[in-house]
Coordinates of C-alpha atoms and ligand atoms in Angstrom, one line a residue:
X28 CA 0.5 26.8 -15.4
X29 CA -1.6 23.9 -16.4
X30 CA -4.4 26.5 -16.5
X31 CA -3.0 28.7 -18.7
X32 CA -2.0 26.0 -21.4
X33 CA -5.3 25.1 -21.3
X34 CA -6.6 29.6 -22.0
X35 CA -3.7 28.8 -24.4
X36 CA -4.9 25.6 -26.4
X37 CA -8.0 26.6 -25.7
X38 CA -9.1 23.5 -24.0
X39 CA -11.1 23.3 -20.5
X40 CA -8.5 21.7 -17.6
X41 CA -9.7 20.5 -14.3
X42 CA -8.0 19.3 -11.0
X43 CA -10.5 15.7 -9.8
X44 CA -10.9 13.1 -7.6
X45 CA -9.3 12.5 -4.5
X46 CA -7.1 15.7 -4.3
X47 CA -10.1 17.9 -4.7
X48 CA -11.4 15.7 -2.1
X49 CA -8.5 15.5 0.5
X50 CA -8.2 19.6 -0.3
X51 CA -11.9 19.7 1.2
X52 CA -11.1 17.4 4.0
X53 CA -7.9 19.7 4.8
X54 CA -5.8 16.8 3.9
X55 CA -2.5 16.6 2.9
X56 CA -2.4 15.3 -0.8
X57 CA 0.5 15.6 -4.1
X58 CA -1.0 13.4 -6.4
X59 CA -3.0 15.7 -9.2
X60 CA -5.4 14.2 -11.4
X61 CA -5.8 16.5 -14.6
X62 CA -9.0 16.3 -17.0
X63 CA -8.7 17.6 -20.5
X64 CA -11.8 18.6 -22.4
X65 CA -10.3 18.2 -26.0
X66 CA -6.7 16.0 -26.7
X67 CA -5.5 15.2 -23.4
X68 CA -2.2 13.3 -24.9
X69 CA -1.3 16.2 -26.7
X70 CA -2.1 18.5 -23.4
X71 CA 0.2 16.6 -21.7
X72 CA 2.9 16.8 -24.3
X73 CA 2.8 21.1 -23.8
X74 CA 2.8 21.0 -20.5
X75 CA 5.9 18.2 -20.0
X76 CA 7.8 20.5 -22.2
X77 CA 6.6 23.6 -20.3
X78 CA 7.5 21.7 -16.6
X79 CA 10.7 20.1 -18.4
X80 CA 9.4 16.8 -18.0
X81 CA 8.9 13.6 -19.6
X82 CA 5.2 12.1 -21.0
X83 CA 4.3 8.2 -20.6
X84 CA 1.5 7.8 -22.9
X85 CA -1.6 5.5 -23.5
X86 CA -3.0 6.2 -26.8
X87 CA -5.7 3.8 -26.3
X88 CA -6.9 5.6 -22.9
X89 CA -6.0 8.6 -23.9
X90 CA -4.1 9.6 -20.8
X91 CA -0.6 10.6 -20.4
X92 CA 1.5 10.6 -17.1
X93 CA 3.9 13.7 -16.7
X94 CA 7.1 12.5 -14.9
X95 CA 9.3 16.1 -13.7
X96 CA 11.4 17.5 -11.3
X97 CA 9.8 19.9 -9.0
X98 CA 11.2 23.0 -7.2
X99 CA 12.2 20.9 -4.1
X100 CA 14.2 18.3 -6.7
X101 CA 12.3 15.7 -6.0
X102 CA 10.3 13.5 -8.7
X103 CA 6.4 14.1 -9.1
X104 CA 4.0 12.6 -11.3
X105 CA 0.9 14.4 -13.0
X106 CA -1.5 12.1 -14.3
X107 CA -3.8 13.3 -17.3
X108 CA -7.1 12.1 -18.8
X109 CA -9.1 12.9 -21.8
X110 CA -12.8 13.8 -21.1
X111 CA -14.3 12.7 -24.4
X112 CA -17.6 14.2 -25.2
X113 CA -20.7 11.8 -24.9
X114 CA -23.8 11.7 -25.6
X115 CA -26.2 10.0 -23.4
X116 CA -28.9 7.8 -24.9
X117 CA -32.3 9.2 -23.0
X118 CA -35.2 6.3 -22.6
X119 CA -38.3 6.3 -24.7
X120 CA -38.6 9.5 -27.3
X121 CA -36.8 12.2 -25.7
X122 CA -34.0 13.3 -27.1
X123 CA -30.2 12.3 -27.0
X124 CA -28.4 14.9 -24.6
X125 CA -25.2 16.0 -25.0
X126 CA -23.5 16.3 -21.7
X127 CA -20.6 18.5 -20.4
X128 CA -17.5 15.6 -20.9
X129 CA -16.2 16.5 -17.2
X130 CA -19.5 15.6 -16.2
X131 CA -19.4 12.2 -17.6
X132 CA -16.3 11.8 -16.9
X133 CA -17.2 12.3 -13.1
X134 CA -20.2 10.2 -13.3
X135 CA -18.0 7.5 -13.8
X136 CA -16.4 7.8 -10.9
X137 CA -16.5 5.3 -7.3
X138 CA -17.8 7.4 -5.0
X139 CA -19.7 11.0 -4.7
X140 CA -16.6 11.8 -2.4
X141 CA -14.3 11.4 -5.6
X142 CA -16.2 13.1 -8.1
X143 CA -15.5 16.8 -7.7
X144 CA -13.2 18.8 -10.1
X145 CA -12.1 22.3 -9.5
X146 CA -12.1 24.1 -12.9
X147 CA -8.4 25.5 -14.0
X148 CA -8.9 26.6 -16.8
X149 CA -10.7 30.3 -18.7
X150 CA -12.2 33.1 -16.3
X151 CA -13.3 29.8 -14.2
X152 CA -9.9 29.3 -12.2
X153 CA -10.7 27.7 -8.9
X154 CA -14.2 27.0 -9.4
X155 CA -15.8 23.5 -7.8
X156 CA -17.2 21.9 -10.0
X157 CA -20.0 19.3 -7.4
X158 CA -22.9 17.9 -9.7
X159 CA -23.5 14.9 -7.5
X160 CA -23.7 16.5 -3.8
X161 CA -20.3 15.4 -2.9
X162 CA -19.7 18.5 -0.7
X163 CA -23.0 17.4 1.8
X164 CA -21.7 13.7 1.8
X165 CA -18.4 15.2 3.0
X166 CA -20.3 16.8 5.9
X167 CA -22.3 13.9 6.1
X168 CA -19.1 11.9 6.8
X169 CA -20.6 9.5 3.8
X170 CA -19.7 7.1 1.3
X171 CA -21.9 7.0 -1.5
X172 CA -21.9 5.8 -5.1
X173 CA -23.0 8.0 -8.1
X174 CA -25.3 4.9 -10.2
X175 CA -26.7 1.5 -8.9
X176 CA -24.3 -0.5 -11.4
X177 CA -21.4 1.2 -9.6
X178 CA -19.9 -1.9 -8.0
X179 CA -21.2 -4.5 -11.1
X180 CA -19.5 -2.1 -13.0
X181 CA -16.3 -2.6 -11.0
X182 CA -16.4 -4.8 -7.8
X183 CA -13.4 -3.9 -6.1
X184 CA -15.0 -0.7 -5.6
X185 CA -16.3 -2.7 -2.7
X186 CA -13.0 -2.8 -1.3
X187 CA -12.2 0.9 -2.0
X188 CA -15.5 1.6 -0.3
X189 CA -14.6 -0.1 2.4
X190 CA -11.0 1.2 2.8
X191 CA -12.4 4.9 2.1
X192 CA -14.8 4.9 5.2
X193 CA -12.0 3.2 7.0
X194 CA -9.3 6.1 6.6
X195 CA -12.1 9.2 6.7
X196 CA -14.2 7.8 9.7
X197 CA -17.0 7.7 7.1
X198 CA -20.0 5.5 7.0
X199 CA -21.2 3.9 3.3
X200 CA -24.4 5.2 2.9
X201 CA -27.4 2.8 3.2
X202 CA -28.5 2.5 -0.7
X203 CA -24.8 2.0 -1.2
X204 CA -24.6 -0.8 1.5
X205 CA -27.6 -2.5 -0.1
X206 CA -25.8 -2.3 -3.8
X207 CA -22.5 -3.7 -2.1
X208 CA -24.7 -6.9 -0.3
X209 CA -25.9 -7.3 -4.0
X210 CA -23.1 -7.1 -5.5
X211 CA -21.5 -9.8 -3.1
X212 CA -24.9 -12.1 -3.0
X213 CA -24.5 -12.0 -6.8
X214 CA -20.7 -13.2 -6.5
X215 CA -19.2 -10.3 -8.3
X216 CA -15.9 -10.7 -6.4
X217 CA -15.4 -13.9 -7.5
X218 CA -15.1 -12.4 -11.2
X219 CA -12.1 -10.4 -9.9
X220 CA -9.0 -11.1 -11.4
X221 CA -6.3 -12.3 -8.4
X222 CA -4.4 -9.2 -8.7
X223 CA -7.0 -6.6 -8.8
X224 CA -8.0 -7.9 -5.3
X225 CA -4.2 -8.3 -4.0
X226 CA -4.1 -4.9 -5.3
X227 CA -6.6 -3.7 -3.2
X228 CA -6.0 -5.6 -0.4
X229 CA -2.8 -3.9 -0.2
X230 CA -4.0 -0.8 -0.3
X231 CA -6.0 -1.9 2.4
X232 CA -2.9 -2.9 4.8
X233 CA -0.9 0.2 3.6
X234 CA -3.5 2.2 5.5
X235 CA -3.4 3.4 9.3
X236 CA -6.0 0.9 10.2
X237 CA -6.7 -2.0 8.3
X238 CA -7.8 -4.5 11.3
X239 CA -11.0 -2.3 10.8
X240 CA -11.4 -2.5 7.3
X241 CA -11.2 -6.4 7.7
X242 CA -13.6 -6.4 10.4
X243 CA -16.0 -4.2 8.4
X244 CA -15.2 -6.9 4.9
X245 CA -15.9 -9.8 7.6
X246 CA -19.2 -8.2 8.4
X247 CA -20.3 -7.8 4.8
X248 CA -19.0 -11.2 4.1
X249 CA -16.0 -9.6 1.2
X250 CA -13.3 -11.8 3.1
X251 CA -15.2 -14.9 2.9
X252 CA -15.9 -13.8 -1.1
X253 CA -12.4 -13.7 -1.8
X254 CA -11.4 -17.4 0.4
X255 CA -13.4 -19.3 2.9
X256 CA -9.7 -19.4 4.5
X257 CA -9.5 -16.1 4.8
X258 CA -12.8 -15.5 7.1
X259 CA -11.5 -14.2 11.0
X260 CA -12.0 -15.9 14.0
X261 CA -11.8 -14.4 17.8
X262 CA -7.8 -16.2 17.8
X263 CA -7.6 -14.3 14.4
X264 CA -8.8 -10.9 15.0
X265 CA -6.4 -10.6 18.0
X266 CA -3.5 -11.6 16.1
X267 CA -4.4 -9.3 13.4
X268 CA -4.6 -6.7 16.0
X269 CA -1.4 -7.0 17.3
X270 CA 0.0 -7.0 14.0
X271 CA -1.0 -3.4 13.3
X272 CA 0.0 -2.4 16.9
X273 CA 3.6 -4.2 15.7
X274 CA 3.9 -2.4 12.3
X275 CA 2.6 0.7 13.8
X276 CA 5.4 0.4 16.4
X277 CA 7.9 0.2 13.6
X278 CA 6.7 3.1 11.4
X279 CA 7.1 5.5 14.2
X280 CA 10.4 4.2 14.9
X281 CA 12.2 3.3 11.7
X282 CA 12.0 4.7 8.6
X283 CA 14.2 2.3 6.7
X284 CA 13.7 -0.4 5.5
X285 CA 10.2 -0.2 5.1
X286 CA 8.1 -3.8 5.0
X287 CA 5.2 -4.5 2.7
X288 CA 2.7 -4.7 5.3
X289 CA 0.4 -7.1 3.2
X290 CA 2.9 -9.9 3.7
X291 CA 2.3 -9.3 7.8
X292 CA -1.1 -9.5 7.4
X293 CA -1.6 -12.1 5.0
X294 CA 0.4 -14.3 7.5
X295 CA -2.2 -13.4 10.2
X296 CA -5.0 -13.9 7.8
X297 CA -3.5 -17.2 7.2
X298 CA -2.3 -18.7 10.4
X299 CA -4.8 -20.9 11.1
X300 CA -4.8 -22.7 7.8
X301 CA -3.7 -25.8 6.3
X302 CA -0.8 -25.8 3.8
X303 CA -3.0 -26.9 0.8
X304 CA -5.7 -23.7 1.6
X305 CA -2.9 -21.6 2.3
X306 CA -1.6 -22.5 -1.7
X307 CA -5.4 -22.3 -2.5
X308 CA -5.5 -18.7 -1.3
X309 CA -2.5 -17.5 -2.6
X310 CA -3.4 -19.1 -5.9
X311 CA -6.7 -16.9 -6.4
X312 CA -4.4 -13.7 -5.5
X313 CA -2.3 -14.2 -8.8
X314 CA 1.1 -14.9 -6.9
X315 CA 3.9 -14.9 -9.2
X316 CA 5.9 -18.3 -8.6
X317 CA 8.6 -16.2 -6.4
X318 CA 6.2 -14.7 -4.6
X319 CA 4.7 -17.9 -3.3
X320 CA 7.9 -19.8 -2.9
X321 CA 8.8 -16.8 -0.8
X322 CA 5.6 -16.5 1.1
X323 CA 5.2 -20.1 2.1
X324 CA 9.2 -20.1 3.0
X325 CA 8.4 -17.7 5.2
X326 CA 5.7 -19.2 6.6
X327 CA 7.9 -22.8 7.7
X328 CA 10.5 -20.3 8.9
X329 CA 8.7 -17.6 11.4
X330 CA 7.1 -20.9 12.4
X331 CA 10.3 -22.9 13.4
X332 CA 12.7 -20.0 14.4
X333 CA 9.6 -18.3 17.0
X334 CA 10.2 -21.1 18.9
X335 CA 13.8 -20.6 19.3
X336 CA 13.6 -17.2 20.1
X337 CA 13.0 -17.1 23.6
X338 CA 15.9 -19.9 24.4
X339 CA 18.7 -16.8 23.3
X340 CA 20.8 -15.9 26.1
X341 CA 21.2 -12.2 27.0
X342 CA 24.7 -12.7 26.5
X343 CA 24.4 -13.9 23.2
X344 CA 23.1 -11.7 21.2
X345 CA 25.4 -13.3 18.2
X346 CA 23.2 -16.2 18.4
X347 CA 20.2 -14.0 17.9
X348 CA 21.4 -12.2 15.5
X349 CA 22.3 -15.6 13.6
X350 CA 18.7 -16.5 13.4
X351 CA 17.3 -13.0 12.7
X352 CA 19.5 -12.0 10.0
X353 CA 18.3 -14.1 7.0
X354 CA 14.5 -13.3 7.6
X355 CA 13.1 -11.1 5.8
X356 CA 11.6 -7.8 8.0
X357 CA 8.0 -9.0 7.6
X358 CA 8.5 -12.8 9.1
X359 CA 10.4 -10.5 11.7
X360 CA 8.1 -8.1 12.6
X361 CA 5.6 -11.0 12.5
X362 CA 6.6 -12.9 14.9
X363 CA 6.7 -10.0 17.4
X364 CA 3.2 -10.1 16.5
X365 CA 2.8 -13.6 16.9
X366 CA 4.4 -13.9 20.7
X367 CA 3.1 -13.9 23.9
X368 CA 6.7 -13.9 25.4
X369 CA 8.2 -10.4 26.6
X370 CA 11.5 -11.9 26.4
X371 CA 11.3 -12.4 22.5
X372 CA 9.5 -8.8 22.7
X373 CA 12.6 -7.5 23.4
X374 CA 15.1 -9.7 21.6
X375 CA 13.1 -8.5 18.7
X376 CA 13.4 -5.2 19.5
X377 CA 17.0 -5.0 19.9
X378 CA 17.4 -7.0 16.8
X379 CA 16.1 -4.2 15.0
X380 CA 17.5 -1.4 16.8
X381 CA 20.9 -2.6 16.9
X382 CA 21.8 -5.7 16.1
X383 CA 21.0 -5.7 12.5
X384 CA 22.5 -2.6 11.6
X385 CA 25.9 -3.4 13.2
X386 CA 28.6 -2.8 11.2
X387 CA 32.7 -3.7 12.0
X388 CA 35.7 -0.8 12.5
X389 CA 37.9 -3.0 10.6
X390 CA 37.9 -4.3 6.7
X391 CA 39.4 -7.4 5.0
X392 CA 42.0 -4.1 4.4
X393 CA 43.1 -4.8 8.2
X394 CA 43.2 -8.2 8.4
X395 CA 46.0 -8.5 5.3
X396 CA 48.2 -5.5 7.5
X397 CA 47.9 -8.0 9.9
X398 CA 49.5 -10.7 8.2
X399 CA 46.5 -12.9 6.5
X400 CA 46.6 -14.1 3.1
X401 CA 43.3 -13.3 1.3
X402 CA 40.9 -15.9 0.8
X403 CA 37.7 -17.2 2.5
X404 CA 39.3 -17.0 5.7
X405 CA 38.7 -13.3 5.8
X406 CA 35.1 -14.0 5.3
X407 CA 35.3 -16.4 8.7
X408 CA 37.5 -13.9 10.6
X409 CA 35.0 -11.2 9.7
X410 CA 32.6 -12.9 10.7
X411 CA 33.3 -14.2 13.7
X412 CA 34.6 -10.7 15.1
X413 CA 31.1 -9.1 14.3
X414 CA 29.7 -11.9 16.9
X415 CA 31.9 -10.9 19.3
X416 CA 31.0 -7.5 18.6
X417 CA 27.4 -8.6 18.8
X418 CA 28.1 -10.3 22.6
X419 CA 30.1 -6.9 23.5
X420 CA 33.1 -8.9 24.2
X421 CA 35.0 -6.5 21.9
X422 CA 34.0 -2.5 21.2
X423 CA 36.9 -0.6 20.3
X424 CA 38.8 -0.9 16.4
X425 CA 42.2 -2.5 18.5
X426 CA 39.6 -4.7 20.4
X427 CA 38.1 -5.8 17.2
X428 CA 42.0 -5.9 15.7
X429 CA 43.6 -7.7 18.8
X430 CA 40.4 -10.4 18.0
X431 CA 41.0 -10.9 15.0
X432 CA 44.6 -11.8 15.3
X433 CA 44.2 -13.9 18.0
Ligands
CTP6 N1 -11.6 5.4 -9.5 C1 -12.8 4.8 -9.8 N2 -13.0 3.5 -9.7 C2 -11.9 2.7 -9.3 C3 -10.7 3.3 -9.0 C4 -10.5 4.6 -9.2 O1 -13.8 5.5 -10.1 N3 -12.1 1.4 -9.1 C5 -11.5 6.9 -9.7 C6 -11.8 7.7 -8.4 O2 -12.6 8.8 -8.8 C7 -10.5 8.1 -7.9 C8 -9.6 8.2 -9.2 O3 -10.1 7.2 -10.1 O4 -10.6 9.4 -7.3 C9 -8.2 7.9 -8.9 O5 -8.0 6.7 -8.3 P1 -7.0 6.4 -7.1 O6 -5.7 7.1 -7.4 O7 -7.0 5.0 -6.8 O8 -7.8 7.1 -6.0 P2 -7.7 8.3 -5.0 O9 -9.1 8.7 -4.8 O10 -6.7 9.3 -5.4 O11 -7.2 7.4 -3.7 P3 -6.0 7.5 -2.8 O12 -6.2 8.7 -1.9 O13 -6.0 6.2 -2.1 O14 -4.8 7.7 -3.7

């Protein structure tokens, strides 16, 4: 459709970056990038209309995000750029060249990998478009930038270099690992604003397997460029290790509620500092005021309550549940991390598969059949019923009825 709007307006359209990519790597992908040779805005305008969507627009950029309803009902996003036409200043006399605008606009790009577009447009419809030899760095299992000022240019393309050899089993190419040991030696990273690094650091954790990615940003010297604090140790790396094992665990057995990974890692990253570098770190990742109230809470609790865990009686799970309840999932899942103890493994474990989704048979509803006068004593009787639900010394509704009225 998008193709023939484009015969229609007369206007080239291409398909880039990393679903042209993941579609060579027979990878699953939704997210379409479109580039418009001529008035991308006004592209995306037809097209909404045409998909029965809405447009988000950014007049400056030129780009335009398509927000509709697809066959399966569910919400998709189209994202769409303007290539402008440039021309490119040549040294000494020659002359200026006028270069195709999709082929500036993929020069810009991070990485070879990310710079292919397939043509949608015109008699051209599914042609590659590959003018920097992205399909042989694919075979070649490399990560390679398309300029030497790639990463001075942008330096958390470092991170996303990183990250990208990471997720495809890729290696960065050696003239790209030299530009990325410049770019660090020069201290580019510290020019990064706080949240363009948090940003990509959690990108980083939302991957399969970011204890690698850190191991590979130790090796290059990245973590130590974004906080001293943040270096690994041996104590670290392990802890860091089990935390992906832990949030692994969880993603293949829960789907809701999902934790922000970053938060588990960014405690393991953390652990062995000092309050004071602890607010030093969170400071150069931009927190917002809640978030580092809420981080370093969390901190002082997982802290104080670990130790508690592996005093709960089996036949209180109440009392588990009690300390669980009010943590958020991230402190939870890392102090399963954090413990040696297969005891508080397992409390853990049926925190999460049971205990913290049980729910009562009876309502505030039953207790004023039964005689009580509504007030905060419903709250208490509630309350105290789910415990004994929690220990199993109730199960059925008249169990949980016959406790309450007792
Ligand atoms: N890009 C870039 N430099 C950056 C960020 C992005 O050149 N610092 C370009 C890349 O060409 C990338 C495109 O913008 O393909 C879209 O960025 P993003 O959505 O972050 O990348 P994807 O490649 O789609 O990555 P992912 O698979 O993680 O979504």
């Amino acid at each position: 459709m998008a193709g023939e709007l484009g015969n229609k307006l007369n206007v080239a359209v291409y398909v880039v970056g990393g679903f042209v990519r993941d579609l060579l790597l027979g990878r699953k992908n939704l997210d379409l990038d479109l580039v418009v040779e001529g008035d991308g805005i006004a592209f995306a305008k037809k097209l909404a209309h045409r998909l029965g969507g809405r447009v988000r627009q950014h007049t400056k950029f030129k780009t335009a995000i398509i927000i509709y309803t697809n066959a399966a009902g569910e919400e998709e996003r189209l994202d769409v750029a303007t290539a402008r036409l440039e021309y490119y200043e040549q040294p000494a006399s020659l002359p200026t060249v006028e270069l195709s605008s999709i082929k500036m606009d993929l020069y810009r790009r991070d990485f070879t990998i990310n710079a292919l577009a397939i043509q949608l447009s015109h008699d051209k419809f599914g042609k590659l478009i590959d003018f920097f030899g992205a399909q042989k760095d694919i075979r070649d299992k490399l990560i390679r930038v398309l300029h030497s000022l790639s990463f001075v240019e942008d330096p958390t393309r470092i991170l996303r270099a990183i990250r990208f050899e990471t997720r495809f089993e890729f290696t960065i190419g050696p003239q790209t690992t030299k530009l990325i040991k410049n770019a660090l030696q020069l201290k580019l990273v510290t020019k990064l604003s706080g949240s363009r690094v948090l940003h990509e650091l959690q990108a980083i954790f939302n991957e399969v397997s970011p204890y690698q990615s850190l191991a590979r940003m130790q090796e290059f010297g990245a973590l130590e460029a974004i906080h001293p604090a943040l270096t690994l140790s041996p104590t670290k790396s392990k802890i860091l290790k089990e935390v992906e094992k832990v949030v692994e665990w969880y993603r293949m057995l829960y789907t809701q509620p999902s934790p922000e990974p970053w938060v588990i890692y960014l405690l393991g990253l953390t652990s062995a500092s000092k309050a004071e570098e602890v607010e030093e770190v969170l400071e150069r990742l931009h927190f917002t005021p809640k978030q580092y109230n809420d981080f370093m809470s969390l901190r002082e609790t997982v802290k104080t309550v670990a130790n508690t865990l592996g005093k709960v009686r089996p036949d209180a799970y109440s009392h588990l549940y009690n300390l669980l309840v009010s943590i958020p999932l991230e402190g939870v899942l890392y102090m399963m991390a954090r413990t040696k103890s297969e005891t508080i493994k397992k409390n853990i474990s049926h925190f999460l598969a049971y205990l913290r989704t049980t729910t009562l048979d009876i309502t505030g509803a039953d207790l004023q059949l039964l005689g009580f006068a509504p007030g905060p004593i419903f709250g208490e009787v509630l309350r105290k019923t789910l415990w004994a639900k929690l220990d199993e010394k109730v199960k059925t509704r008249q169990e949980q009825l016959d406790f309450a009225y007792r």
